[in-house]
PDB file of C-alpha atoms in Angstrom:
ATOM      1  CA  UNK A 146       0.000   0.000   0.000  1.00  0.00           C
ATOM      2  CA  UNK A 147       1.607   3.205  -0.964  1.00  0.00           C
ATOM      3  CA  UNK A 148       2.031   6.078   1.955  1.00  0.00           C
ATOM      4  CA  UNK A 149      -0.282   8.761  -0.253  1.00  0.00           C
ATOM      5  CA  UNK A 150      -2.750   5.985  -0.027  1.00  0.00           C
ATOM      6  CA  UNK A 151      -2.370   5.072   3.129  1.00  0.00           C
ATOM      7  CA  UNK A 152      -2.876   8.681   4.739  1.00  0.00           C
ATOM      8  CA  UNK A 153      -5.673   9.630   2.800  1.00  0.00           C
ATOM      9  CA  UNK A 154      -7.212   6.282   4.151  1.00  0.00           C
ATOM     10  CA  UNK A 155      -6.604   7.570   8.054  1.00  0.00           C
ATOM     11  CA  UNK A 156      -8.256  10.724   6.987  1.00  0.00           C
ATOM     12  CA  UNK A 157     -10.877   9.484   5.294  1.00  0.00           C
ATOM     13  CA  UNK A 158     -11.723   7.045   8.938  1.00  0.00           C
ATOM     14  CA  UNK A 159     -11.073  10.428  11.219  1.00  0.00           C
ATOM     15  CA  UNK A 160     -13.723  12.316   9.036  1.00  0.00           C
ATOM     16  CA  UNK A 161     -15.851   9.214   9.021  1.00  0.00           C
ATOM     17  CA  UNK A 162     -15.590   9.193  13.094  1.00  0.00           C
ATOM     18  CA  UNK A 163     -15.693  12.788  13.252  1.00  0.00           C
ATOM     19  CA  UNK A 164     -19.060  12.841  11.589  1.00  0.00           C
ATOM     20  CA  UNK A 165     -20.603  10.467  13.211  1.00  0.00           C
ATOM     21  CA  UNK A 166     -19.596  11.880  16.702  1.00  0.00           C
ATOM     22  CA  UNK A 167     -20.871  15.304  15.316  1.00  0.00           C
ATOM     23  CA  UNK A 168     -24.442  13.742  14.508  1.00  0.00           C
ATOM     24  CA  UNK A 169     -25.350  11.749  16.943  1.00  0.00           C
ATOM     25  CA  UNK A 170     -27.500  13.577  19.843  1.00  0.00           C
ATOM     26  CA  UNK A 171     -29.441  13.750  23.264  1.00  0.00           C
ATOM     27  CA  UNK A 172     -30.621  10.370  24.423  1.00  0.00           C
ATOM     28  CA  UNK A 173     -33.651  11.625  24.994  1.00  0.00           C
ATOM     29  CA  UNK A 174     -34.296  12.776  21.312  1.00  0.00           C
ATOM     30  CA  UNK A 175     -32.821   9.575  19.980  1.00  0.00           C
ATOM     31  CA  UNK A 176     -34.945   7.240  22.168  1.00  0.00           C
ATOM     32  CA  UNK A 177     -38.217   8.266  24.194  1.00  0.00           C
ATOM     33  CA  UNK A 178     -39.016   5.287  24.788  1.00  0.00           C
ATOM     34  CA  UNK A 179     -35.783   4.310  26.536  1.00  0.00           C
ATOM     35  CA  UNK A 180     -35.242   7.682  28.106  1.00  0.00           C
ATOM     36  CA  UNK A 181     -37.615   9.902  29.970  1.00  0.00           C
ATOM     37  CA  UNK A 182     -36.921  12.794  32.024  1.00  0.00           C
ATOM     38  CA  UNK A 183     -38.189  12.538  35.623  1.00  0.00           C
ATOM     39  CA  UNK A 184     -36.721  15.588  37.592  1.00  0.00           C
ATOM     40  CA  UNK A 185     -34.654  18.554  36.640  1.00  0.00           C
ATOM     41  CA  UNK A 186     -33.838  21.788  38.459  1.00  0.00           C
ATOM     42  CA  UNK A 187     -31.063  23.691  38.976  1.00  0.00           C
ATOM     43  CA  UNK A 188     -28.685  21.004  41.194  1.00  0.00           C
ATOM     44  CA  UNK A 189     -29.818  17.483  39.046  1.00  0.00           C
ATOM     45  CA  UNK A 190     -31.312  15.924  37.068  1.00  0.00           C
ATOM     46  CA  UNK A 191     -32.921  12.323  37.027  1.00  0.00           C
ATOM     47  CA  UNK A 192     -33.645   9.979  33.694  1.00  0.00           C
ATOM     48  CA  UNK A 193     -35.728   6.755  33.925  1.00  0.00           C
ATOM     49  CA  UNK A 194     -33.701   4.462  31.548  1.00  0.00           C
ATOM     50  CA  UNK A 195     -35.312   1.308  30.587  1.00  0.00           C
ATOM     51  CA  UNK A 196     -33.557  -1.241  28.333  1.00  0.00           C
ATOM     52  CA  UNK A 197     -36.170  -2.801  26.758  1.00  0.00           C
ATOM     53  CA  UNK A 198     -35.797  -6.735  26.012  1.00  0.00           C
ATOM     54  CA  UNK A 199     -33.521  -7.240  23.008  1.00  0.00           C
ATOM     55  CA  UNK A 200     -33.373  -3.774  22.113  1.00  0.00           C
ATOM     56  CA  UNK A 201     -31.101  -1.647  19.966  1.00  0.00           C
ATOM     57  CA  UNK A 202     -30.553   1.919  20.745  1.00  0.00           C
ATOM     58  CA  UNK A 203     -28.561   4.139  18.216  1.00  0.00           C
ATOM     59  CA  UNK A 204     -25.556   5.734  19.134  1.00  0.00           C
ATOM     60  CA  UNK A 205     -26.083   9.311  21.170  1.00  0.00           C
ATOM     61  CA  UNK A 206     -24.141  11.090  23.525  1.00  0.00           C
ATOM     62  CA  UNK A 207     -23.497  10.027  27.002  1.00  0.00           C
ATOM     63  CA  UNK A 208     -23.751  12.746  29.921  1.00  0.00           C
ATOM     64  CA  UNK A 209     -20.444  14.380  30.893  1.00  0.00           C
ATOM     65  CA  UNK A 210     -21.675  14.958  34.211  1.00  0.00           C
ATOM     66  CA  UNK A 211     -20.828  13.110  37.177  1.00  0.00           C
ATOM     67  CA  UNK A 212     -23.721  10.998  38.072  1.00  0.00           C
ATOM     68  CA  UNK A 213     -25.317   8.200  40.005  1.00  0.00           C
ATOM     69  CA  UNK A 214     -26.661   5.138  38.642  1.00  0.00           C
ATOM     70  CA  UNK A 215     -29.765   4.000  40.649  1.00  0.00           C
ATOM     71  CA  UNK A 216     -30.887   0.537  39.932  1.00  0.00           C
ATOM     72  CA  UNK A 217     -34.604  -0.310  39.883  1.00  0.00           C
ATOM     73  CA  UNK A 218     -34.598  -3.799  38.579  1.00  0.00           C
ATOM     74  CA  UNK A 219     -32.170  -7.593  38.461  1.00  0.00           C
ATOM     75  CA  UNK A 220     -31.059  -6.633  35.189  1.00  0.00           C
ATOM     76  CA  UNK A 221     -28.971  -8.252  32.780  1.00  0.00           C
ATOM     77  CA  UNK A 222     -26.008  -7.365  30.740  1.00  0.00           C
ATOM     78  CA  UNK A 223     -26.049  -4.406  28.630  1.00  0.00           C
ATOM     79  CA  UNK A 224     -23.362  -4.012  25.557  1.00  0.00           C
ATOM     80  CA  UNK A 225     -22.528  -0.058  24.874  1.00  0.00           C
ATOM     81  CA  UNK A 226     -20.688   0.162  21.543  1.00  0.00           C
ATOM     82  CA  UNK A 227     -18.359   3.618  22.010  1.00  0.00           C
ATOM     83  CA  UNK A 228     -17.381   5.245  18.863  1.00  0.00           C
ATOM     84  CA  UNK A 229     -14.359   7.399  17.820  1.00  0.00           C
ATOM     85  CA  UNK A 230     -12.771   5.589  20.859  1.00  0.00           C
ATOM     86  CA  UNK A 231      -9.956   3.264  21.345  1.00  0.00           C
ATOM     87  CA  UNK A 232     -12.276   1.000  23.373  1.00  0.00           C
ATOM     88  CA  UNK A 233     -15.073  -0.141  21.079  1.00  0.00           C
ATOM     89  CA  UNK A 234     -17.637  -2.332  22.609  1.00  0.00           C
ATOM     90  CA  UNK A 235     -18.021  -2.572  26.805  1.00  0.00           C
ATOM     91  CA  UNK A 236     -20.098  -4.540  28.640  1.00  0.00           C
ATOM     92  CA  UNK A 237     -22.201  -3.505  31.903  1.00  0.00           C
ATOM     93  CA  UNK A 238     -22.007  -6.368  34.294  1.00  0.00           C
ATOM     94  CA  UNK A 239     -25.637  -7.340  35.672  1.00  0.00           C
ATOM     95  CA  UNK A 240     -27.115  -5.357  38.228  1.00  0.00           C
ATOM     96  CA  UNK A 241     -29.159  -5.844  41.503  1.00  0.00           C
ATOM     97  CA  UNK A 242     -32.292  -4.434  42.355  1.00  0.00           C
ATOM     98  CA  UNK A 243     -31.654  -1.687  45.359  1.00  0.00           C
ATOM     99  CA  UNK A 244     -27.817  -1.253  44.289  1.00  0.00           C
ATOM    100  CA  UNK A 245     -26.591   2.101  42.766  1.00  0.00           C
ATOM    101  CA  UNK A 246     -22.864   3.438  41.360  1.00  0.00           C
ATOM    102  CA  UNK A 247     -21.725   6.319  41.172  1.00  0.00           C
ATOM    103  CA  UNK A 248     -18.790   7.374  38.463  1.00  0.00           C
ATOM    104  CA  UNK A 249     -17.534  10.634  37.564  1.00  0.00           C
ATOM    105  CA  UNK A 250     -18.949  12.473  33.751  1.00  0.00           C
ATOM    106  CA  UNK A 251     -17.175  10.882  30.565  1.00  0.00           C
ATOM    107  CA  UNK A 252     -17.308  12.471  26.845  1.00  0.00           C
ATOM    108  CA  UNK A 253     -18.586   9.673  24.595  1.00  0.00           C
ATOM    109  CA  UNK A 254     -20.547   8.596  22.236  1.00  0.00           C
ATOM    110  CA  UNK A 255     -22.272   4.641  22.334  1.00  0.00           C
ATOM    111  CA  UNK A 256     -24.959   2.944  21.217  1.00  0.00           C
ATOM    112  CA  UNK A 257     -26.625   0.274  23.469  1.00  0.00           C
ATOM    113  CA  UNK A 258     -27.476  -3.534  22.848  1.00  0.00           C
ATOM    114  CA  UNK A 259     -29.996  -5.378  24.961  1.00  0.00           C
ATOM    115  CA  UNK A 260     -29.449  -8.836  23.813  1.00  0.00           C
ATOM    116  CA  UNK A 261     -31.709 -10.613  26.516  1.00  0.00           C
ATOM    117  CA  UNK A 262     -35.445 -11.201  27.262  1.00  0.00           C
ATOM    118  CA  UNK A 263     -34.970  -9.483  30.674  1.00  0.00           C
ATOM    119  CA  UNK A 264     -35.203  -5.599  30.682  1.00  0.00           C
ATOM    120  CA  UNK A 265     -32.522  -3.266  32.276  1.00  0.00           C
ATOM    121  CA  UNK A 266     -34.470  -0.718  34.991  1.00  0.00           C
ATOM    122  CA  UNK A 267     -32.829   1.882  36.309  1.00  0.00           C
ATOM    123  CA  UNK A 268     -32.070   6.181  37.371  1.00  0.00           C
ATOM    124  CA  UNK A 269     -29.600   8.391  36.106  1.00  0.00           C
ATOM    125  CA  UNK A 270     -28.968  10.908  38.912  1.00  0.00           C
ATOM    126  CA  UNK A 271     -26.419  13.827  37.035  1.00  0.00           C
ATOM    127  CA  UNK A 272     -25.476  16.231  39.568  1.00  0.00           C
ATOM    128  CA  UNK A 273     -25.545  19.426  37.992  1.00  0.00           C
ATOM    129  CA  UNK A 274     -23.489  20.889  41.003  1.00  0.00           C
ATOM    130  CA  UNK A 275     -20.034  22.296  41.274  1.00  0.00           C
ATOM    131  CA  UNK A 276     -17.632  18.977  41.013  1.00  0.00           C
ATOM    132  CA  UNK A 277     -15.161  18.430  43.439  1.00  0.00           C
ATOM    133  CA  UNK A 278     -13.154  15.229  44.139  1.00  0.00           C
ATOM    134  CA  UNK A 279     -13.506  13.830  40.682  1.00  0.00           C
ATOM    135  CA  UNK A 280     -11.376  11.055  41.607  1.00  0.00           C
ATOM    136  CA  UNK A 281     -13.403   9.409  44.341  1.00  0.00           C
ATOM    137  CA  UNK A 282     -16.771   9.399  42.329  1.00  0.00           C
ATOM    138  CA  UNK A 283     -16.024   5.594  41.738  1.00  0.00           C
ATOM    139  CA  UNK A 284     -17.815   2.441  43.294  1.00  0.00           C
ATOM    140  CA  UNK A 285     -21.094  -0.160  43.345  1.00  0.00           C
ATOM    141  CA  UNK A 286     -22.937  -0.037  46.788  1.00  0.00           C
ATOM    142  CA  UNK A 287     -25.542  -2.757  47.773  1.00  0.00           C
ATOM    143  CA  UNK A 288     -28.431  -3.181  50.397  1.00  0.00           C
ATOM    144  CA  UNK A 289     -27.354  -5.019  53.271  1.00  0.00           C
ATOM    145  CA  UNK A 290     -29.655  -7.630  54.193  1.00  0.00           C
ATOM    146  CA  UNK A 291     -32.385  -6.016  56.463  1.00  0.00           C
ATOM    147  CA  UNK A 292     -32.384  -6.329  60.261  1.00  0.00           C
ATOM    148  CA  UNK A 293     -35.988  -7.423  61.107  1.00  0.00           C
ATOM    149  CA  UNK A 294     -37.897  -4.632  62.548  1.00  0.00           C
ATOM    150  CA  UNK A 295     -35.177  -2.382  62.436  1.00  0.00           C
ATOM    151  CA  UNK A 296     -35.013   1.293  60.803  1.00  0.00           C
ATOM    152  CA  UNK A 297     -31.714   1.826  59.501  1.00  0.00           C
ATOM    153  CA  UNK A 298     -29.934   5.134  57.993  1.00  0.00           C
ATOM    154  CA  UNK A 299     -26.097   4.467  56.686  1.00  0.00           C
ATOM    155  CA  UNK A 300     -24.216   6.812  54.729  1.00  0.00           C
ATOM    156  CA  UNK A 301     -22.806   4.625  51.705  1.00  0.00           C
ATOM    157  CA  UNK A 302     -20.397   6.927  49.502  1.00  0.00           C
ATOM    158  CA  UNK A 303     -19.653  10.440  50.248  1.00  0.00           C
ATOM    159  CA  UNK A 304     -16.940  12.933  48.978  1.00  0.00           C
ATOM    160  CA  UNK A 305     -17.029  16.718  48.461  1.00  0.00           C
ATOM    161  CA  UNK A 306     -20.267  17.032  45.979  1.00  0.00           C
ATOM    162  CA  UNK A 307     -22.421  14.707  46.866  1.00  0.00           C
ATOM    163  CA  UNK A 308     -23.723  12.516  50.146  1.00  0.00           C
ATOM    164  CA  UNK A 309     -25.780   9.118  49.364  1.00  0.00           C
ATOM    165  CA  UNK A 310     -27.367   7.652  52.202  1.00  0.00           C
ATOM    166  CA  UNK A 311     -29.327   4.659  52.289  1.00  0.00           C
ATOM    167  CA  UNK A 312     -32.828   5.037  54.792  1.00  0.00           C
ATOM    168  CA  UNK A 313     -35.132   1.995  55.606  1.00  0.00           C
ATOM    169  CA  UNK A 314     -38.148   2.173  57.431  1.00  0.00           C
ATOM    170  CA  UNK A 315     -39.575  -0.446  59.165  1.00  0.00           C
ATOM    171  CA  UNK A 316     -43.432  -0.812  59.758  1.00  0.00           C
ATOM    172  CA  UNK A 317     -44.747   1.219  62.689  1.00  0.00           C
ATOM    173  CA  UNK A 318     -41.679   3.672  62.660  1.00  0.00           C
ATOM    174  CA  UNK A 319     -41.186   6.941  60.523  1.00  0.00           C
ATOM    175  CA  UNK A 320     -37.825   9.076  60.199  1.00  0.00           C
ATOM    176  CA  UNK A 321     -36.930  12.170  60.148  1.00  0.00           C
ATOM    177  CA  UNK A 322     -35.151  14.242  57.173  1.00  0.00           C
ATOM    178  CA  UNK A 323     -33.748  17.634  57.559  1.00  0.00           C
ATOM    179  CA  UNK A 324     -32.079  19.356  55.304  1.00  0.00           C
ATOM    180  CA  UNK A 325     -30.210  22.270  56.796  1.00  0.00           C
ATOM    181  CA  UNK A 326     -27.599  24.146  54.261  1.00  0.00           C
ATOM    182  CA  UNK A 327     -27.768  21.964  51.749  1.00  0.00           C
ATOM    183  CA  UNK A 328     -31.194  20.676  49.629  1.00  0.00           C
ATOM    184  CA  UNK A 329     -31.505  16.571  48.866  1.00  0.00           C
ATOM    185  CA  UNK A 330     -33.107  14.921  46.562  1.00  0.00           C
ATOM    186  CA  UNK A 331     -35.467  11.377  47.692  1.00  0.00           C
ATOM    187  CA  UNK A 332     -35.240   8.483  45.843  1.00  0.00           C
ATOM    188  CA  UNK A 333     -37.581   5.771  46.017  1.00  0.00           C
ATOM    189  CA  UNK A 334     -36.610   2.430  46.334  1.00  0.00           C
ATOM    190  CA  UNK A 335     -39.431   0.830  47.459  1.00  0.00           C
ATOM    191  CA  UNK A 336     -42.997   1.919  48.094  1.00  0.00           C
ATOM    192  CA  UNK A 337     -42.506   5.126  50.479  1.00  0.00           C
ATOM    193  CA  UNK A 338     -44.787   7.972  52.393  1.00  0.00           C
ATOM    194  CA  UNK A 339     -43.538  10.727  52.421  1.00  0.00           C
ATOM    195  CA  UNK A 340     -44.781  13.638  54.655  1.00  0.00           C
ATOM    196  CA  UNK A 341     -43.244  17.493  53.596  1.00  0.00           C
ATOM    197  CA  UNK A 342     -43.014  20.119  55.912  1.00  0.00           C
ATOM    198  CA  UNK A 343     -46.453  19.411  57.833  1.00  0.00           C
ATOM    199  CA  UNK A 344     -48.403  19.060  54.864  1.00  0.00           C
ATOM    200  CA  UNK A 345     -50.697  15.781  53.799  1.00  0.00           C
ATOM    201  CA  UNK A 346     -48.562  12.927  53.159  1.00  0.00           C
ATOM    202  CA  UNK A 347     -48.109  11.446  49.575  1.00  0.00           C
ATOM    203  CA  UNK A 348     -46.772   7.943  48.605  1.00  0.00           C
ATOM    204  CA  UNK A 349     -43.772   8.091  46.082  1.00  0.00           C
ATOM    205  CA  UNK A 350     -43.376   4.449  44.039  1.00  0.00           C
ATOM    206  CA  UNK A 351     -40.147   3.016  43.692  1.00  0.00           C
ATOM    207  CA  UNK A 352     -38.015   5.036  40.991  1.00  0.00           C
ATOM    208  CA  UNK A 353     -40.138   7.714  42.049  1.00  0.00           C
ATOM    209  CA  UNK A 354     -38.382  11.031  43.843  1.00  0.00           C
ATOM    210  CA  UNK A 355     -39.172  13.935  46.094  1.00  0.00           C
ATOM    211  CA  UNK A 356     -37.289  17.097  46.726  1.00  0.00           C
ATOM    212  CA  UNK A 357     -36.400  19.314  49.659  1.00  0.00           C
ATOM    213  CA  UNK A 358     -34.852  22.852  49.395  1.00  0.00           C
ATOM    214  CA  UNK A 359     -32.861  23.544  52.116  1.00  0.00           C
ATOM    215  CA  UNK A 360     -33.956  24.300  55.222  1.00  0.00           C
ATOM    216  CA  UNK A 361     -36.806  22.135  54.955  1.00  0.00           C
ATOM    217  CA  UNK A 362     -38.226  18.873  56.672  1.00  0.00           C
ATOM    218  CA  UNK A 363     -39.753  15.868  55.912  1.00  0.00           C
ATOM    219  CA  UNK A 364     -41.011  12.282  57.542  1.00  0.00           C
ATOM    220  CA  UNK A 365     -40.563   9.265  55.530  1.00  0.00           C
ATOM    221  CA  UNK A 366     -42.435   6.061  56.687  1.00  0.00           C
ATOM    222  CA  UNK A 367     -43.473   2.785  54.982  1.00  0.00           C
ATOM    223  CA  UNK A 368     -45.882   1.591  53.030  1.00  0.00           C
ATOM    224  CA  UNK A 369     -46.202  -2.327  53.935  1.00  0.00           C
ATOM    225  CA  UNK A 370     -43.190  -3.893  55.444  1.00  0.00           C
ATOM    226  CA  UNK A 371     -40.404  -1.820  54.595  1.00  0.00           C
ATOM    227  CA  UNK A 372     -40.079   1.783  53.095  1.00  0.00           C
ATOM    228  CA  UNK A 373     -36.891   2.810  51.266  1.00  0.00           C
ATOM    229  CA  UNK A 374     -35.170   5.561  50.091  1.00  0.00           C
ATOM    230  CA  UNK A 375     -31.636   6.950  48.552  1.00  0.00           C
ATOM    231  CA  UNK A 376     -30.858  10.446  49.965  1.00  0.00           C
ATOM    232  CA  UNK A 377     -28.511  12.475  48.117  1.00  0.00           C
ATOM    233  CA  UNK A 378     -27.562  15.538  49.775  1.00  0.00           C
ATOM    234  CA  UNK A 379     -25.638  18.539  47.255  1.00  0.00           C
ATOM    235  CA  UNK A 380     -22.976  20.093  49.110  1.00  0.00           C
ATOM    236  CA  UNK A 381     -21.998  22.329  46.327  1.00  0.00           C
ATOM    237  CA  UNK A 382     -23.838  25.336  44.781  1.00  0.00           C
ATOM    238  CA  UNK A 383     -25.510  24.714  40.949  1.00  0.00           C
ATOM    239  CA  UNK A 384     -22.786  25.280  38.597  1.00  0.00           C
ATOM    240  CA  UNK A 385     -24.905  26.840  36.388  1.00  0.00           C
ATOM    241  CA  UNK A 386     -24.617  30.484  36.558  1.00  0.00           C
ATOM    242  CA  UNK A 387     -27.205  32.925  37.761  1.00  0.00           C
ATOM    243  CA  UNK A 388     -29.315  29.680  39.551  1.00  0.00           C
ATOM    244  CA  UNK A 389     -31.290  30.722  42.451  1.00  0.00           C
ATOM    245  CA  UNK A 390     -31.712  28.601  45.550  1.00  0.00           C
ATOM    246  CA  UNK A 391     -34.608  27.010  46.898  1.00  0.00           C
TER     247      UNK A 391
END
């Protein structure tokens, strides 16, 4: 193969690449079906991803936020296919109902393969605040296997951003949430009441989520057996310019 022939071939692929980066878009444009916007203000926002059984999404961009990855379901595998990339095609272990990650924002685009009867459930949590500690936004954290008749409140990752901490409420008992400098965001993972600042109390479903400015307070209690919830407090201000606080 001559050189003249050879570089205009490695042009010809980074155009090719750099093309199809430039096109692809939004999940949520490319699939509304997969992706649907929960929650959004000024500190996150929350997508309801489903998978669908052997599904094929087409490649969009992934979020270059740092986010957590709250999942709803047993799910199985999931192949991403990255383009423009030196790693082409990655595969997300399975996943267990309750569990979440959290991993800091990467630039990239992927389409996703489903290759199994069993759909793939879950949040995207992007915190839209300012990011510090980059480096420790890594991890998978599970439920612990519940202590009968026991309410239970445990801190599971924290760094300079963001707190996550993992409340369960047993029957008969209710817990407390205050939010003092800092506004949180409720995320159901299981059937939960949820009573805000005095008024009538309202049931969120699991994947469902609440949120309390700062300063505020809420009761959380169950709804059968167990009620539970992820609390992420934001420690940092919006990084968008100009937001205003609750």
């Amino acid at each position: 193969m001559s050189k003249s022939f050879l570089s205009a071939a490695v042009v010809s692929i980074g155009v090719s690449l750099s093309v199809s980066v430039g096109v692809a878009q939004d999940a949520l444009t490319v699939s509304s079906d997969a992706y649907r916007l929960e929650f959004e203000n000024a500190w996150v926002k929350v997508t309801r991803v489903i998978y669908g059984a052997h599904t094929v999404i087409a490649p969009h961009h992934h979020t270059e936020r740092a986010s957590a990855y709250v999942y709803l379901n047993d799910g199985p595998p999931v192949l991403f296919k990255h383009e423009g990339l030196p790693y082409a095609g990655v595969t997300r272990p399975a996943t267990a109902a309750g569990s979440f990650r959290v991993f800091k924002g990467i630039k990239e685009v992927h389409s996703v393969e489903n290759a199994t009867a069993t759909p793939s459930d879950f949040l995207r949590v992007e915190f839209k605040t300012e990011p510090m500690e980059e480096a420790l936004l890594k991890g998978k954290f599970f439920r612990e296997a519940p202590i009968p008749g026991t309410t239970v409140e445990r801190t599971q990752f924290e760094n300079a951003q963001v707190r996550i901490t993992r409340v369960r409420v047993v029957d008969g008992q209710a817990m407390a949430v205050v939010t003092a400098d800092h506004p949180a965001l409720l995320v159901a993972l299981a059937p939960t009441s949820i009573t805000q600042d005095g008024r009538q109390g309202r049931l969120i479903d699991t994947g469902q989520t609440a949120w309390l400015g700062s300063g505020h307070t809420a009761s959380v209690g169950p709804v059968g057996n167990a009620g539970e919830v992820l609390r992420f407090d934001f420690k940092t201000a919006p990084s968008s310019p100009g937001a205003e606080r609750p």
